[in-house]
mmCIF file of N, CA and C in Angstrom:
data_model
loop_
_atom_site.group_PDB
_atom_site.id
_atom_site.type_symbol
_atom_site.label_atom_id
_atom_site.label_comp_id
_atom_site.label_asym_id
_atom_site.label_seq_id
_atom_site.Cartn_x
_atom_site.Cartn_y
_atom_site.Cartn_z
ATOM 1 N N UNK A 1 165.508 163.415 123.748
ATOM 2 C CA UNK A 1 165.464 164.860 123.896
ATOM 3 C C UNK A 1 165.572 165.541 122.533
ATOM 4 N N UNK A 2 166.447 165.077 121.717
ATOM 5 C CA UNK A 2 166.652 165.678 120.397
ATOM 6 C C UNK A 2 165.392 165.551 119.540
ATOM 7 N N UNK A 3 164.691 164.437 119.609
ATOM 8 C CA UNK A 3 163.480 164.225 118.816
ATOM 9 C C UNK A 3 162.388 165.196 119.263
ATOM 10 N N UNK A 4 162.286 165.455 120.548
ATOM 11 C CA UNK A 4 161.295 166.398 121.069
ATOM 12 C C UNK A 4 161.562 167.796 120.537
ATOM 13 N N UNK A 5 162.819 168.194 120.504
ATOM 14 C CA UNK A 5 163.177 169.513 119.986
ATOM 15 C C UNK A 5 162.836 169.631 118.506
ATOM 16 N N UNK A 6 163.120 168.580 117.760
ATOM 17 C CA UNK A 6 162.819 168.584 116.329
ATOM 18 C C UNK A 6 161.305 168.647 116.121
ATOM 19 N N UNK A 7 160.555 167.887 116.911
ATOM 20 C CA UNK A 7 159.095 167.903 116.799
ATOM 21 C C UNK A 7 158.541 169.280 117.108
ATOM 22 N N UNK A 8 159.050 169.926 118.156
ATOM 23 C CA UNK A 8 158.592 171.278 118.509
ATOM 24 C C UNK A 8 158.920 172.266 117.402
ATOM 25 N N UNK A 9 160.116 172.172 116.852
ATOM 26 C CA UNK A 9 160.516 173.061 115.762
ATOM 27 C C UNK A 9 159.619 172.844 114.552
ATOM 28 N N UNK A 10 159.307 171.600 114.239
ATOM 29 C CA UNK A 10 158.423 171.289 113.122
ATOM 30 C C UNK A 10 157.052 171.918 113.325
ATOM 31 N N UNK A 11 156.497 171.801 114.526
ATOM 32 C CA UNK A 11 155.192 172.387 114.810
ATOM 33 C C UNK A 11 155.214 173.901 114.663
ATOM 34 N N UNK A 12 156.279 174.522 115.115
ATOM 35 C CA UNK A 12 156.396 175.978 114.982
ATOM 36 C C UNK A 12 156.483 176.395 113.520
ATOM 37 N N UNK A 13 157.268 175.672 112.747
ATOM 38 C CA UNK A 13 157.475 176.040 111.343
ATOM 39 C C UNK A 13 156.255 175.764 110.471
ATOM 40 N N UNK A 14 155.461 174.778 110.836
ATOM 41 C CA UNK A 14 154.295 174.452 110.013
ATOM 42 C C UNK A 14 153.067 175.251 110.397
ATOM 43 N N UNK A 15 153.196 176.092 111.407
ATOM 44 C CA UNK A 15 152.090 176.970 111.763
ATOM 45 C C UNK A 15 151.017 176.311 112.595
ATOM 46 N N UNK A 16 151.325 175.256 113.269
ATOM 47 C CA UNK A 16 150.346 174.576 114.118
ATOM 48 C C UNK A 16 150.237 175.330 115.431
ATOM 49 N N UNK A 17 149.532 176.399 115.409
ATOM 50 C CA UNK A 17 149.357 177.220 116.608
ATOM 51 C C UNK A 17 147.929 177.056 117.112
ATOM 52 N N UNK A 18 147.722 177.478 118.329
ATOM 53 C CA UNK A 18 146.383 177.417 118.914
ATOM 54 C C UNK A 18 145.457 178.375 118.175
ATOM 55 N N UNK A 19 144.164 178.039 118.198
ATOM 56 C CA UNK A 19 143.175 178.928 117.590
ATOM 57 C C UNK A 19 143.175 180.257 118.328
ATOM 58 N N UNK A 20 142.913 181.330 117.601
ATOM 59 C CA UNK A 20 142.802 182.627 118.283
ATOM 60 C C UNK A 20 141.577 182.631 119.197
ATOM 61 N N UNK A 21 141.568 183.548 120.108
ATOM 62 C CA UNK A 21 140.422 183.684 121.013
ATOM 63 C C UNK A 21 139.602 184.903 120.621
ATOM 64 N N UNK A 22 138.370 184.942 121.114
ATOM 65 C CA UNK A 22 137.522 186.100 120.867
ATOM 66 C C UNK A 22 138.130 187.344 121.506
ATOM 67 N N UNK A 23 138.830 187.166 122.623
ATOM 68 C CA UNK A 23 139.479 188.305 123.284
ATOM 69 C C UNK A 23 140.561 188.914 122.388
ATOM 70 N N UNK A 24 141.279 188.068 121.656
ATOM 71 C CA UNK A 24 142.307 188.577 120.734
ATOM 72 C C UNK A 24 141.663 189.337 119.577
ATOM 73 N N UNK A 25 140.551 188.829 119.089
ATOM 74 C CA UNK A 25 139.813 189.523 118.022
ATOM 75 C C UNK A 25 139.327 190.870 118.543
ATOM 76 N N UNK A 26 138.866 190.891 119.776
ATOM 77 C CA UNK A 26 138.356 192.119 120.385
ATOM 78 C C UNK A 26 139.453 193.182 120.502
ATOM 79 N N UNK A 27 140.664 192.780 120.840
ATOM 80 C CA UNK A 27 141.790 193.722 120.915
ATOM 81 C C UNK A 27 142.017 194.366 119.548
ATOM 82 N N UNK A 28 141.994 193.542 118.503
ATOM 83 C CA UNK A 28 142.181 194.078 117.148
ATOM 84 C C UNK A 28 141.020 194.990 116.758
ATOM 85 N N UNK A 29 139.800 194.604 117.123
ATOM 86 C CA UNK A 29 138.629 195.435 116.818
ATOM 87 C C UNK A 29 138.794 196.823 117.411
ATOM 88 N N UNK A 30 139.250 196.884 118.641
ATOM 89 C CA UNK A 30 139.439 198.181 119.299
ATOM 90 C C UNK A 30 140.517 199.006 118.604
ATOM 91 N N UNK A 31 141.577 198.352 118.152
ATOM 92 C CA UNK A 31 142.627 199.072 117.421
ATOM 93 C C UNK A 31 142.068 199.661 116.134
ATOM 94 N N UNK A 32 141.273 198.866 115.428
ATOM 95 C CA UNK A 32 140.669 199.341 114.175
ATOM 96 C C UNK A 32 139.729 200.504 114.456
ATOM 97 N N UNK A 33 138.931 200.397 115.516
ATOM 98 C CA UNK A 33 138.020 201.484 115.882
ATOM 99 C C UNK A 33 138.782 202.778 116.165
ATOM 100 N N UNK A 34 139.901 202.664 116.867
ATOM 101 C CA UNK A 34 140.704 203.853 117.175
ATOM 102 C C UNK A 34 141.274 204.480 115.905
ATOM 103 N N UNK A 35 141.800 203.650 115.015
ATOM 104 C CA UNK A 35 142.358 204.164 113.766
ATOM 105 C C UNK A 35 141.264 204.791 112.900
ATOM 106 N N UNK A 36 140.094 204.177 112.867
ATOM 107 C CA UNK A 36 138.964 204.724 112.118
ATOM 108 C C UNK A 36 138.594 206.105 112.669
ATOM 109 N N UNK A 37 138.522 206.213 113.981
ATOM 110 C CA UNK A 37 138.149 207.484 114.615
ATOM 111 C C UNK A 37 139.163 208.584 114.290
ATOM 112 N N UNK A 38 140.407 208.197 114.077
ATOM 113 C CA UNK A 38 141.462 209.157 113.736
ATOM 114 C C UNK A 38 141.521 209.435 112.230
ATOM 115 N N UNK A 39 140.708 208.715 111.451
ATOM 116 C CA UNK A 39 140.728 208.894 110.000
ATOM 117 C C UNK A 39 141.856 208.141 109.313
ATOM 118 N N UNK A 40 142.484 207.207 110.020
ATOM 119 C CA UNK A 40 143.595 206.420 109.466
ATOM 120 C C UNK A 40 143.066 205.109 108.869
ATOM 121 N N UNK A 41 142.243 205.238 107.837
ATOM 122 C CA UNK A 41 141.575 204.084 107.251
ATOM 123 C C UNK A 41 142.558 203.090 106.643
ATOM 124 N N UNK A 42 143.534 203.584 105.901
ATOM 125 C CA UNK A 42 144.499 202.697 105.252
ATOM 126 C C UNK A 42 145.295 201.908 106.283
ATOM 127 N N UNK A 43 145.650 202.536 107.372
ATOM 128 C CA UNK A 43 146.382 201.853 108.439
ATOM 129 C C UNK A 43 145.504 200.818 109.147
ATOM 130 N N UNK A 44 144.210 201.053 109.186
ATOM 131 C CA UNK A 44 143.285 200.127 109.856
ATOM 132 C C UNK A 44 143.017 198.871 109.036
ATOM 133 N N UNK A 45 143.179 198.949 107.725
ATOM 134 C CA UNK A 45 142.795 197.838 106.847
ATOM 135 C C UNK A 45 143.512 196.525 107.176
ATOM 136 N N UNK A 46 144.854 196.491 107.270
ATOM 137 C CA UNK A 46 145.483 195.193 107.558
ATOM 138 C C UNK A 46 145.092 194.621 108.918
ATOM 139 N N UNK A 47 144.841 195.481 109.871
ATOM 140 C CA UNK A 47 144.430 195.007 111.197
ATOM 141 C C UNK A 47 143.009 194.450 111.119
ATOM 142 N N UNK A 48 142.140 195.132 110.375
ATOM 143 C CA UNK A 48 140.773 194.650 110.203
ATOM 144 C C UNK A 48 140.760 193.318 109.446
ATOM 145 N N UNK A 49 141.637 193.159 108.471
ATOM 146 C CA UNK A 49 141.733 191.888 107.741
ATOM 147 C C UNK A 49 142.190 190.766 108.672
ATOM 148 N N UNK A 50 143.142 191.078 109.530
ATOM 149 C CA UNK A 50 143.627 190.083 110.482
ATOM 150 C C UNK A 50 142.515 189.702 111.462
ATOM 151 N N UNK A 51 141.768 190.692 111.950
ATOM 152 C CA UNK A 51 140.659 190.422 112.868
ATOM 153 C C UNK A 51 139.611 189.536 112.197
ATOM 154 N N UNK A 52 139.315 189.808 110.934
ATOM 155 C CA UNK A 52 138.349 188.992 110.196
ATOM 156 C C UNK A 52 138.872 187.564 110.042
ATOM 157 N N UNK A 53 140.130 187.417 109.657
ATOM 158 C CA UNK A 53 140.702 186.079 109.483
ATOM 159 C C UNK A 53 140.666 185.290 110.792
ATOM 160 N N UNK A 54 140.977 185.962 111.890
ATOM 161 C CA UNK A 54 140.933 185.295 113.188
ATOM 162 C C UNK A 54 139.492 184.923 113.556
ATOM 163 N N UNK A 55 138.565 185.840 113.313
ATOM 164 C CA UNK A 55 137.160 185.580 113.630
ATOM 165 C C UNK A 55 136.624 184.411 112.805
ATOM 166 N N UNK A 56 137.091 184.272 111.572
ATOM 167 C CA UNK A 56 136.646 183.170 110.720
ATOM 168 C C UNK A 56 137.080 181.812 111.278
ATOM 169 N N UNK A 57 138.178 181.810 112.009
ATOM 170 C CA UNK A 57 138.673 180.552 112.587
ATOM 171 C C UNK A 57 137.853 180.101 113.793
ATOM 172 N N UNK A 58 137.173 181.019 114.456
ATOM 173 C CA UNK A 58 136.509 180.659 115.716
ATOM 174 C C UNK A 58 134.992 180.850 115.698
ATOM 175 N N UNK A 59 134.436 181.307 114.585
ATOM 176 C CA UNK A 59 132.993 181.534 114.488
ATOM 177 C C UNK A 59 132.399 180.740 113.339
ATOM 178 N N UNK A 60 131.112 180.526 113.409
ATOM 179 C CA UNK A 60 130.386 179.852 112.329
ATOM 180 C C UNK A 60 130.281 180.793 111.123
ATOM 181 N N UNK A 61 130.244 180.217 109.916
ATOM 182 C CA UNK A 61 130.049 181.065 108.735
ATOM 183 C C UNK A 61 128.757 181.876 108.873
ATOM 184 N N UNK A 62 128.783 183.081 108.419
ATOM 185 C CA UNK A 62 127.636 183.991 108.444
ATOM 186 C C UNK A 62 127.162 184.329 109.855
ATOM 187 N N UNK A 63 128.036 184.189 110.844
ATOM 188 C CA UNK A 63 127.664 184.559 112.214
ATOM 189 C C UNK A 63 127.633 186.079 112.341
ATOM 190 N N UNK A 64 126.983 186.542 113.379
ATOM 191 C CA UNK A 64 126.906 187.974 113.624
ATOM 192 C C UNK A 64 128.299 188.566 113.818
ATOM 193 N N UNK A 65 129.168 187.861 114.519
ATOM 194 C CA UNK A 65 130.546 188.337 114.728
ATOM 195 C C UNK A 65 131.270 188.520 113.400
ATOM 196 N N UNK A 66 131.148 187.554 112.496
ATOM 197 C CA UNK A 66 131.790 187.698 111.184
ATOM 198 C C UNK A 66 131.185 188.863 110.409
ATOM 199 N N UNK A 67 129.895 189.057 110.549
ATOM 200 C CA UNK A 67 129.261 190.205 109.908
ATOM 201 C C UNK A 67 129.846 191.516 110.398
ATOM 202 N N UNK A 68 130.050 191.618 111.701
ATOM 203 C CA UNK A 68 130.647 192.842 112.258
ATOM 204 C C UNK A 68 132.075 193.046 111.763
ATOM 205 N N UNK A 69 132.859 191.984 111.700
ATOM 206 C CA UNK A 69 134.251 192.121 111.241
ATOM 207 C C UNK A 69 134.295 192.480 109.753
ATOM 208 N N UNK A 70 133.377 191.903 108.952
ATOM 209 C CA UNK A 70 133.329 192.249 107.531
ATOM 210 C C UNK A 70 132.896 193.697 107.336
ATOM 211 N N UNK A 71 131.916 194.118 108.113
ATOM 212 C CA UNK A 71 131.445 195.499 108.013
ATOM 213 C C UNK A 71 132.565 196.470 108.384
ATOM 214 N N UNK A 72 133.273 196.167 109.454
ATOM 215 C CA UNK A 72 134.368 197.031 109.897
ATOM 216 C C UNK A 72 135.439 197.152 108.812
ATOM 217 N N UNK A 73 135.776 196.042 108.183
ATOM 218 C CA UNK A 73 136.756 196.068 107.097
ATOM 219 C C UNK A 73 136.210 196.841 105.897
ATOM 220 N N UNK A 74 134.961 196.595 105.533
ATOM 221 C CA UNK A 74 134.362 197.259 104.376
ATOM 222 C C UNK A 74 134.342 198.770 104.533
ATOM 223 N N UNK A 75 133.988 199.252 105.706
ATOM 224 C CA UNK A 75 133.924 200.698 105.948
ATOM 225 C C UNK A 75 135.308 201.328 105.775
ATOM 226 N N UNK A 76 136.320 200.685 106.309
ATOM 227 C CA UNK A 76 137.673 201.234 106.174
ATOM 228 C C UNK A 76 138.161 201.175 104.735
ATOM 229 N N UNK A 77 137.882 200.071 104.043
ATOM 230 C CA UNK A 77 138.264 199.975 102.630
ATOM 231 C C UNK A 77 137.571 201.059 101.807
ATOM 232 N N UNK A 78 136.282 201.224 102.034
ATOM 233 C CA UNK A 78 135.511 202.208 101.283
ATOM 234 C C UNK A 78 136.008 203.631 101.557
ATOM 235 N N UNK A 79 136.232 203.940 102.823
ATOM 236 C CA UNK A 79 136.708 205.285 103.168
ATOM 237 C C UNK A 79 138.118 205.553 102.646
ATOM 238 N N UNK A 80 138.905 204.487 102.459
ATOM 239 C CA UNK A 80 140.251 204.641 101.906
ATOM 240 C C UNK A 80 140.235 204.676 100.376
ATOM 241 N N UNK A 81 139.040 204.499 99.777
ATOM 242 C CA UNK A 81 138.926 204.581 98.329
ATOM 243 C C UNK A 81 139.006 203.244 97.613
ATOM 244 N N UNK A 82 139.045 202.140 98.341
ATOM 245 C CA UNK A 82 139.107 200.813 97.740
ATOM 246 C C UNK A 82 137.689 200.239 97.605
ATOM 247 N N UNK A 83 136.884 200.919 96.802
ATOM 248 C CA UNK A 83 135.467 200.585 96.704
ATOM 249 C C UNK A 83 135.204 199.193 96.140
ATOM 250 N N UNK A 84 135.944 198.795 95.108
ATOM 251 C CA UNK A 84 135.728 197.466 94.524
ATOM 252 C C UNK A 84 136.038 196.369 95.527
ATOM 253 N N UNK A 85 137.042 196.579 96.343
ATOM 254 C CA UNK A 85 137.399 195.588 97.361
ATOM 255 C C UNK A 85 136.402 195.610 98.526
ATOM 256 N N UNK A 86 135.814 196.760 98.793
ATOM 257 C CA UNK A 86 134.897 196.894 99.932
ATOM 258 C C UNK A 86 133.548 196.235 99.683
ATOM 259 N N UNK A 87 133.058 196.282 98.445
ATOM 260 C CA UNK A 87 131.700 195.807 98.155
ATOM 261 C C UNK A 87 131.433 194.383 98.638
ATOM 262 N N UNK A 88 132.303 193.389 98.346
ATOM 263 C CA UNK A 88 131.972 192.034 98.811
ATOM 264 C C UNK A 88 131.921 191.913 100.338
ATOM 265 N N UNK A 89 132.686 192.738 101.039
ATOM 266 C CA UNK A 89 132.641 192.699 102.502
ATOM 267 C C UNK A 89 131.337 193.315 103.032
ATOM 268 N N UNK A 90 130.871 194.381 102.383
ATOM 269 C CA UNK A 90 129.554 194.926 102.756
ATOM 270 C C UNK A 90 128.478 193.865 102.524
ATOM 271 N N UNK A 91 128.548 193.188 101.378
ATOM 272 C CA UNK A 91 127.543 192.174 101.059
ATOM 273 C C UNK A 91 127.619 190.985 102.024
ATOM 274 N N UNK A 92 128.844 190.584 102.382
ATOM 275 C CA UNK A 92 129.002 189.499 103.350
ATOM 276 C C UNK A 92 128.443 189.875 104.705
ATOM 277 N N UNK A 93 128.692 191.110 105.122
ATOM 278 C CA UNK A 93 128.159 191.589 106.395
ATOM 279 C C UNK A 93 126.634 191.593 106.348
ATOM 280 N N UNK A 94 126.087 192.080 105.254
ATOM 281 C CA UNK A 94 124.634 192.129 105.098
ATOM 282 C C UNK A 94 124.030 190.732 105.173
ATOM 283 N N UNK A 95 124.676 189.774 104.536
ATOM 284 C CA UNK A 95 124.198 188.387 104.570
ATOM 285 C C UNK A 95 124.186 187.865 106.010
ATOM 286 N N UNK A 96 125.242 188.143 106.762
ATOM 287 C CA UNK A 96 125.299 187.706 108.158
ATOM 288 C C UNK A 96 124.226 188.391 108.993
ATOM 289 N N UNK A 97 124.065 189.688 108.809
ATOM 290 C CA UNK A 97 123.087 190.426 109.605
ATOM 291 C C UNK A 97 121.664 189.965 109.297
ATOM 292 N N UNK A 98 121.368 189.710 108.041
ATOM 293 C CA UNK A 98 120.022 189.276 107.675
ATOM 294 C C UNK A 98 119.771 187.833 108.120
ATOM 295 N N UNK A 99 120.804 187.007 108.130
ATOM 296 C CA UNK A 99 120.643 185.617 108.560
ATOM 297 C C UNK A 99 120.253 185.549 110.031
ATOM 298 N N UNK A 100 120.861 186.398 110.819
ATOM 299 C CA UNK A 100 120.565 186.408 112.249
ATOM 300 C C UNK A 100 119.112 186.823 112.505
ATOM 301 N N UNK A 101 118.562 187.631 111.615
ATOM 302 C CA UNK A 101 117.154 187.968 111.703
ATOM 303 C C UNK A 101 116.803 189.140 112.591
ATOM 304 N N UNK A 102 117.495 189.342 113.684
ATOM 305 C CA UNK A 102 117.067 190.391 114.602
ATOM 306 C C UNK A 102 117.852 191.696 114.568
ATOM 307 N N UNK A 103 119.130 191.722 114.220
ATOM 308 C CA UNK A 103 119.845 193.004 114.291
ATOM 309 C C UNK A 103 119.576 193.890 113.084
ATOM 310 N N UNK A 104 118.385 194.418 113.033
ATOM 311 C CA UNK A 104 117.971 195.223 111.884
ATOM 312 C C UNK A 104 118.820 196.476 111.737
ATOM 313 N N UNK A 105 119.295 197.035 112.827
ATOM 314 C CA UNK A 105 120.134 198.229 112.772
ATOM 315 C C UNK A 105 121.412 197.945 111.980
ATOM 316 N N UNK A 106 122.018 196.781 112.230
ATOM 317 C CA UNK A 106 123.250 196.427 111.526
ATOM 318 C C UNK A 106 123.005 196.265 110.020
ATOM 319 N N UNK A 107 121.887 195.644 109.661
ATOM 320 C CA UNK A 107 121.563 195.490 108.241
ATOM 321 C C UNK A 107 121.364 196.854 107.592
ATOM 322 N N UNK A 108 120.702 197.759 108.293
ATOM 323 C CA UNK A 108 120.496 199.112 107.760
ATOM 324 C C UNK A 108 121.836 199.812 107.558
ATOM 325 N N UNK A 109 122.763 199.628 108.496
ATOM 326 C CA UNK A 109 124.093 200.236 108.352
ATOM 327 C C UNK A 109 124.834 199.664 107.146
ATOM 328 N N UNK A 110 124.723 198.352 106.928
ATOM 329 C CA UNK A 110 125.388 197.734 105.780
ATOM 330 C C UNK A 110 124.792 198.249 104.466
ATOM 331 N N UNK A 111 123.451 198.359 104.401
ATOM 332 C CA UNK A 111 122.820 198.934 103.209
ATOM 333 C C UNK A 111 123.281 200.374 103.002
ATOM 334 N N UNK A 112 123.375 201.128 104.076
ATOM 335 C CA UNK A 112 123.835 202.512 103.991
ATOM 336 C C UNK A 112 125.275 202.570 103.467
ATOM 337 N N UNK A 113 126.121 201.666 103.959
ATOM 338 C CA UNK A 113 127.505 201.609 103.470
ATOM 339 C C UNK A 113 127.561 201.318 101.985
ATOM 340 N N UNK A 114 126.725 200.386 101.539
ATOM 341 C CA UNK A 114 126.661 200.095 100.104
ATOM 342 C C UNK A 114 126.158 201.303 99.321
ATOM 343 N N UNK A 115 125.159 201.985 99.872
ATOM 344 C CA UNK A 115 124.646 203.183 99.203
ATOM 345 C C UNK A 115 125.724 204.236 99.024
ATOM 346 N N UNK A 116 126.504 204.462 100.064
ATOM 347 C CA UNK A 116 127.607 205.425 99.970
ATOM 348 C C UNK A 116 128.661 204.975 98.970
ATOM 349 N N UNK A 117 128.976 203.692 98.989
ATOM 350 C CA UNK A 117 129.969 203.152 98.064
ATOM 351 C C UNK A 117 129.511 203.362 96.621
ATOM 352 N N UNK A 118 128.250 203.021 96.333
ATOM 353 C CA UNK A 118 127.738 203.181 94.966
ATOM 354 C C UNK A 118 127.664 204.657 94.573
ATOM 355 N N UNK A 119 127.366 205.528 95.516
ATOM 356 C CA UNK A 119 127.335 206.962 95.199
ATOM 357 C C UNK A 119 128.738 207.453 94.838
ATOM 358 N N UNK A 120 129.746 206.982 95.568
ATOM 359 C CA UNK A 120 131.132 207.383 95.260
ATOM 360 C C UNK A 120 131.572 206.921 93.874
ATOM 361 N N UNK A 121 131.044 205.769 93.453
ATOM 362 C CA UNK A 121 131.432 205.235 92.144
ATOM 363 C C UNK A 121 130.452 205.660 91.047
ATOM 364 N N UNK A 122 129.537 206.552 91.408
ATOM 365 C CA UNK A 122 128.568 207.131 90.485
ATOM 366 C C UNK A 122 127.605 206.094 89.898
ATOM 367 N N UNK A 123 127.342 205.037 90.652
ATOM 368 C CA UNK A 123 126.341 204.047 90.254
ATOM 369 C C UNK A 123 125.060 204.391 91.020
ATOM 370 N N UNK A 124 124.401 205.448 90.555
ATOM 371 C CA UNK A 124 123.282 206.027 91.296
ATOM 372 C C UNK A 124 122.051 205.122 91.412
ATOM 373 N N UNK A 125 121.702 204.332 90.397
ATOM 374 C CA UNK A 125 120.557 203.435 90.596
ATOM 375 C C UNK A 125 120.783 202.447 91.751
ATOM 376 N N UNK A 126 121.982 201.852 91.809
ATOM 377 C CA UNK A 126 122.284 200.933 92.908
ATOM 378 C C UNK A 126 122.338 201.677 94.241
ATOM 379 N N UNK A 127 122.875 202.890 94.205
ATOM 380 C CA UNK A 127 122.966 203.693 95.420
ATOM 381 C C UNK A 127 121.583 203.976 95.977
ATOM 382 N N UNK A 128 120.691 204.396 95.101
ATOM 383 C CA UNK A 128 119.331 204.711 95.527
ATOM 384 C C UNK A 128 118.643 203.479 96.116
ATOM 385 N N UNK A 129 118.797 202.350 95.453
ATOM 386 C CA UNK A 129 118.183 201.112 95.932
ATOM 387 C C UNK A 129 118.732 200.723 97.317
ATOM 388 N N UNK A 130 120.041 200.845 97.496
ATOM 389 C CA UNK A 130 120.650 200.507 98.786
ATOM 390 C C UNK A 130 120.157 201.442 99.882
ATOM 391 N N UNK A 131 120.061 202.737 99.577
ATOM 392 C CA UNK A 131 119.574 203.687 100.578
ATOM 393 C C UNK A 131 118.112 203.408 100.949
ATOM 394 N N UNK A 132 117.276 203.113 99.943
ATOM 395 C CA UNK A 132 115.881 202.767 100.242
ATOM 396 C C UNK A 132 115.793 201.503 101.085
ATOM 397 N N UNK A 133 116.668 200.534 100.770
ATOM 398 C CA UNK A 133 116.681 199.293 101.554
ATOM 399 C C UNK A 133 117.093 199.542 102.998
ATOM 400 N N UNK A 134 117.987 200.504 103.199
ATOM 401 C CA UNK A 134 118.419 200.814 104.572
ATOM 402 C C UNK A 134 117.269 201.425 105.370
ATOM 403 N N UNK A 135 116.405 202.174 104.703
ATOM 404 C CA UNK A 135 115.256 202.780 105.374
ATOM 405 C C UNK A 135 114.248 201.699 105.757
ATOM 406 N N UNK A 136 114.077 200.707 104.876
ATOM 407 C CA UNK A 136 113.123 199.637 105.122
ATOM 408 C C UNK A 136 113.539 198.737 106.282
ATOM 409 N N UNK A 137 114.829 198.660 106.552
ATOM 410 C CA UNK A 137 115.300 197.833 107.661
ATOM 411 C C UNK A 137 114.913 198.516 108.942
#
């Protein structure tokens, strides 16, 4: 009995937990959406990061789901003023959306997000290119 208790305690302390489910990611996504709608971008960021980390555990790299979670995080980071941190998430989302081939609307949104980010940082040539790319999608 004592060995079983020690083994259980060891598993708990080492973080050997079950993989998250898509339903758990979905709950976090909805929380982030609500905070975004309220303009609470900074408050949404840690939840969006957690949703992305969970999604990475249960989805293939560059999957559409990971693209959506990266885009959601990027938008909140950008709106909160963390433009340098947001850019790689916009690019990751764009890579996922383009890999899937069919969700052209999502790719256009990611290009638009990059365009806005570059405009905020006064990098107008990149902004213009991103906006034109969003139109082409």
